[in-house]
């Protein structure tokens, strides 16, 4: 009897070791992907542009309002509206409190947005997250404070994970300052690694959790994963409209607000919560990434089909205004130059008038 019970135990041990190895591999992948993404973000930041934004901090203000006022409040309201339990609510809140992600930089290029504004918003929201993300989590998790998961919410570990992202960002800024061509290459690598990593994370996490746990994710969580990025895009566009920004900046702010750093969210969930507590909610940031990418893709497609002509007209109008201003400036310069001078006709007419008078 004892001998017959030993093989199942060994098999269970092997299975546990396999799951543990897969979980450790997933943690390593998440950490590496986060470092590459943050390095690419730092490589996209130029010190001169950063100084200009700090002197006129509209981008920083929009990042603050979008990422740490609008999105956390939106996540909190959706969690209440769909009556989520504490586990799902923490996953949704954590995603809503994350800073902006690099996907918005890629999408801003495709919709002819303001790349300087996009990069400054992403970088500033990442830096602000070091202090504001734990604060937002503490404020909005009060509704579920009596639950064990919220009581164990590791705000210190969240801050530590955020602090570790500052090193690759700083290294990227240094690379941009010393080697601009290398920085351009690293930016492209980070954007492509972002897309590839999301696919790999989805596959590995689905393999680790299994279709059974995927099926146990409530329909309300899927609904939030669809609605939350869509509402974020709308809130960002409305926020930029309130600030009376031009259309291409409105598109940029819209994408920056709705696109969250799901790699950071996944890393925090993976590194700070034990699997037996968080369960299938590891999948929420990946579901969010899937739907935010799909909806941003539809945004880009709609712009390519219907909005590109208006952008060309705007750009043409700006060029015409520039030409008119330049012509006016040249005319004024000519007028200023001719003021007080005597032409050849005037020189010829001056001696003739006294001669005619003498006759």
XYZ file of C-alpha atoms in Angstrom, residues 37-287:
251
model
C 10.807 48.711 -22.209
C 12.058 51.225 -19.660
C 15.461 51.367 -21.374
C 13.755 52.183 -24.678
C 11.666 54.833 -22.934
C 14.789 56.474 -21.544
C 16.432 56.375 -24.984
C 13.473 58.293 -26.405
C 13.892 61.180 -23.947
C 16.056 64.132 -24.980
C 17.311 66.419 -22.251
C 16.574 69.570 -24.260
C 12.944 68.604 -24.817
C 12.643 67.555 -21.191
C 13.858 70.981 -20.093
C 11.310 72.695 -22.337
C 8.491 70.587 -20.895
C 9.590 71.362 -17.348
C 9.517 75.080 -18.106
C 6.035 74.699 -19.591
C 4.790 71.492 -17.940
C 1.574 70.882 -19.872
C 2.580 67.301 -20.698
C 3.463 66.554 -17.079
C 0.155 68.008 -15.904
C -1.814 65.958 -18.433
C 0.054 62.798 -17.386
C -0.762 63.542 -13.752
C -4.465 64.132 -14.402
C -4.870 61.267 -16.860
C -2.876 58.495 -15.186
C -3.374 59.253 -11.494
C -6.754 60.982 -11.355
C -8.919 59.797 -14.264
C -7.765 56.178 -14.683
C -7.682 55.141 -10.977
C -11.109 56.692 -10.451
C -12.390 54.925 -13.563
C -11.023 51.570 -12.340
C -12.589 52.101 -8.916
C -16.006 52.989 -10.366
C -15.971 50.000 -12.734
C -15.054 47.660 -9.870
C -17.994 48.994 -7.873
C -20.367 48.957 -10.835
C -19.659 45.307 -11.645
C -19.520 44.328 -7.932
C -16.108 42.670 -8.175
C -14.691 40.647 -5.317
C -11.519 41.797 -3.589
C -9.154 39.756 -5.797
C -10.530 41.031 -9.094
C -10.880 44.557 -7.681
C -7.195 44.680 -6.670
C -6.117 43.517 -10.141
C -8.323 46.145 -11.827
C -7.192 48.910 -9.451
C -3.548 47.989 -9.909
C -3.898 48.222 -13.687
C -5.766 51.523 -13.429
C -3.093 53.049 -11.188
C -0.197 52.081 -13.479
C 1.641 54.739 -15.515
C 1.427 54.981 -19.287
C 3.019 52.333 -21.473
C 5.207 52.375 -24.562
C 2.373 51.132 -26.762
C 1.043 54.694 -26.791
C 4.323 55.939 -28.296
C 4.005 53.499 -31.182
C 0.341 54.325 -31.760
C 1.021 58.078 -31.622
C 3.350 57.696 -34.589
C 0.625 55.937 -36.568
C -1.948 58.712 -35.973
C 0.462 61.602 -36.709
C 0.490 62.625 -33.064
C 2.925 64.786 -31.134
C 5.787 62.397 -30.345
C 7.512 64.806 -27.962
C 4.314 65.131 -25.944
C 3.792 61.355 -26.005
C 7.275 60.560 -24.732
C 7.209 63.260 -22.053
C 3.830 62.034 -20.781
C 5.010 58.411 -20.616
C 8.289 59.295 -18.896
C 6.751 61.726 -16.414
C 3.916 59.346 -15.482
C 6.491 56.613 -14.839
C 8.462 58.883 -12.517
C 5.330 60.164 -10.772
C 4.155 56.580 -10.261
C 6.944 56.051 -7.740
C 4.935 58.115 -5.241
C 1.421 58.398 -6.634
C 0.755 54.762 -7.561
C 1.036 53.442 -3.949
C -1.014 56.440 -2.791
C -3.803 55.730 -5.301
C -3.824 52.045 -4.366
C -4.094 52.919 -0.679
C -6.920 55.409 -1.273
C -9.065 53.334 -3.617
C -8.606 49.970 -1.863
C -10.267 51.335 1.309
C -13.590 49.920 0.118
C -12.184 46.395 0.419
C -9.982 47.062 3.475
C -11.566 44.305 5.571
C -10.424 41.615 3.135
C -7.210 39.668 3.636
C -5.817 40.499 0.205
C -6.082 44.251 0.676
C -4.645 44.035 4.178
C -1.655 42.241 2.662
C -1.328 44.747 -0.201
C 2.462 45.220 -0.377
C 2.758 48.967 -1.000
C 6.446 48.832 -0.103
C 7.107 46.146 -2.710
C 5.147 48.169 -5.263
C 7.381 51.179 -4.577
C 10.487 48.983 -4.791
C 9.406 47.579 -8.166
C 8.712 51.101 -9.430
C 12.061 52.326 -8.126
C 13.858 49.569 -10.014
C 12.458 50.965 -13.274
C 14.308 54.248 -12.781
C 17.715 52.666 -13.414
C 17.044 51.551 -17.033
C 15.319 54.875 -17.737
C 18.357 56.789 -16.512
C 20.657 54.517 -18.512
C 18.559 55.159 -21.622
C 18.756 58.933 -21.146
C 22.552 58.609 -20.856
C 22.717 56.521 -24.048
C 20.624 59.148 -25.876
C 22.989 61.891 -24.707
C 26.202 60.044 -25.623
C 25.187 57.849 -28.583
C 22.031 59.097 -30.381
C 22.173 56.488 -33.172
C 22.401 53.640 -30.684
C 19.478 55.170 -28.788
C 17.323 55.213 -31.953
C 18.061 51.511 -32.477
C 17.215 50.671 -28.859
C 13.898 52.528 -29.142
C 12.902 50.381 -32.138
C 14.011 47.204 -30.338
C 11.984 48.116 -27.247
C 8.820 48.753 -29.280
C 9.069 45.437 -31.100
C 9.954 43.603 -27.872
C 6.822 45.102 -26.334
C 4.588 43.455 -28.927
C 6.441 40.131 -28.851
C 6.507 40.034 -25.050
C 2.761 40.540 -24.767
C 2.152 37.535 -27.012
C 4.640 35.367 -25.104
C 3.246 36.429 -21.739
C -0.274 35.594 -22.817
C 0.756 32.137 -24.047
C 2.902 31.278 -21.009
C 0.390 32.549 -18.480
C -2.432 30.701 -20.225
C -0.311 27.524 -20.171
C 0.484 27.945 -16.489
C -3.093 28.685 -15.452
C -4.804 26.355 -17.860
C -8.126 26.680 -19.689
C -10.020 25.784 -16.508
C -8.828 28.873 -14.661
C -9.330 30.986 -17.789
C -12.933 29.828 -17.833
C -13.289 30.802 -14.167
C -12.531 34.463 -14.910
C -15.894 36.223 -14.448
C -17.607 37.749 -17.444
C -17.605 41.071 -15.595
C -13.778 41.079 -15.640
C -13.786 40.563 -19.408
C -16.294 43.411 -19.712
C -14.038 45.731 -17.678
C -11.037 44.748 -19.800
C -13.025 45.914 -22.843
C -14.579 49.070 -21.381
C -11.657 50.424 -19.359
C -9.210 51.245 -22.192
C -12.054 52.545 -24.363
C -13.208 54.883 -21.598
C -9.578 55.883 -21.005
C -9.177 56.950 -24.631
C -12.368 59.023 -24.394
C -11.315 60.635 -21.104
C -7.907 61.543 -22.514
C -9.419 63.148 -25.599
C -11.859 65.107 -23.458
C -9.059 66.228 -21.137
C -6.994 67.520 -24.071
C -10.084 69.295 -25.422
C -10.542 71.092 -22.102
C -6.940 72.318 -22.412
C -7.779 73.542 -25.972
C -5.000 71.521 -27.566
C -4.747 71.032 -31.359
C -6.210 67.835 -32.865
C -2.924 65.942 -33.205
C -2.172 66.593 -29.519
C -5.674 65.438 -28.565
C -5.054 62.122 -30.290
C -1.759 61.795 -28.437
C -3.244 62.496 -25.008
C -6.091 60.103 -25.746
C -3.708 57.231 -26.469
C -1.466 58.099 -23.536
C -4.384 57.989 -21.106
C -5.898 54.717 -22.274
C -2.655 52.742 -22.739
C -1.367 51.382 -19.418
C 2.007 49.814 -18.625
C 0.687 46.261 -18.415
C 4.206 44.843 -18.075
C 4.632 46.750 -14.839
C 1.202 45.624 -13.657
C 2.049 42.002 -14.452
C 5.418 42.307 -12.700
C 3.819 43.682 -9.527
C 1.145 40.980 -9.494
C 3.738 38.290 -10.149
C 6.371 39.472 -7.696
C 4.261 40.684 -4.774
C 1.248 38.340 -4.548
C 1.362 34.561 -4.006
C -0.418 32.567 -6.743
C -2.878 30.997 -4.295
C -4.220 34.458 -3.433
C -4.329 36.181 -6.798
C -5.266 33.100 -8.870
C -6.548 33.691 -12.384
C -6.380 37.488 -11.949
C -2.795 37.257 -13.244
C -4.536 37.313 -16.597
C -6.286 40.661 -16.193
C -3.389 42.930 -17.280
C -2.871 40.667 -20.292
C -6.559 40.852 -21.152
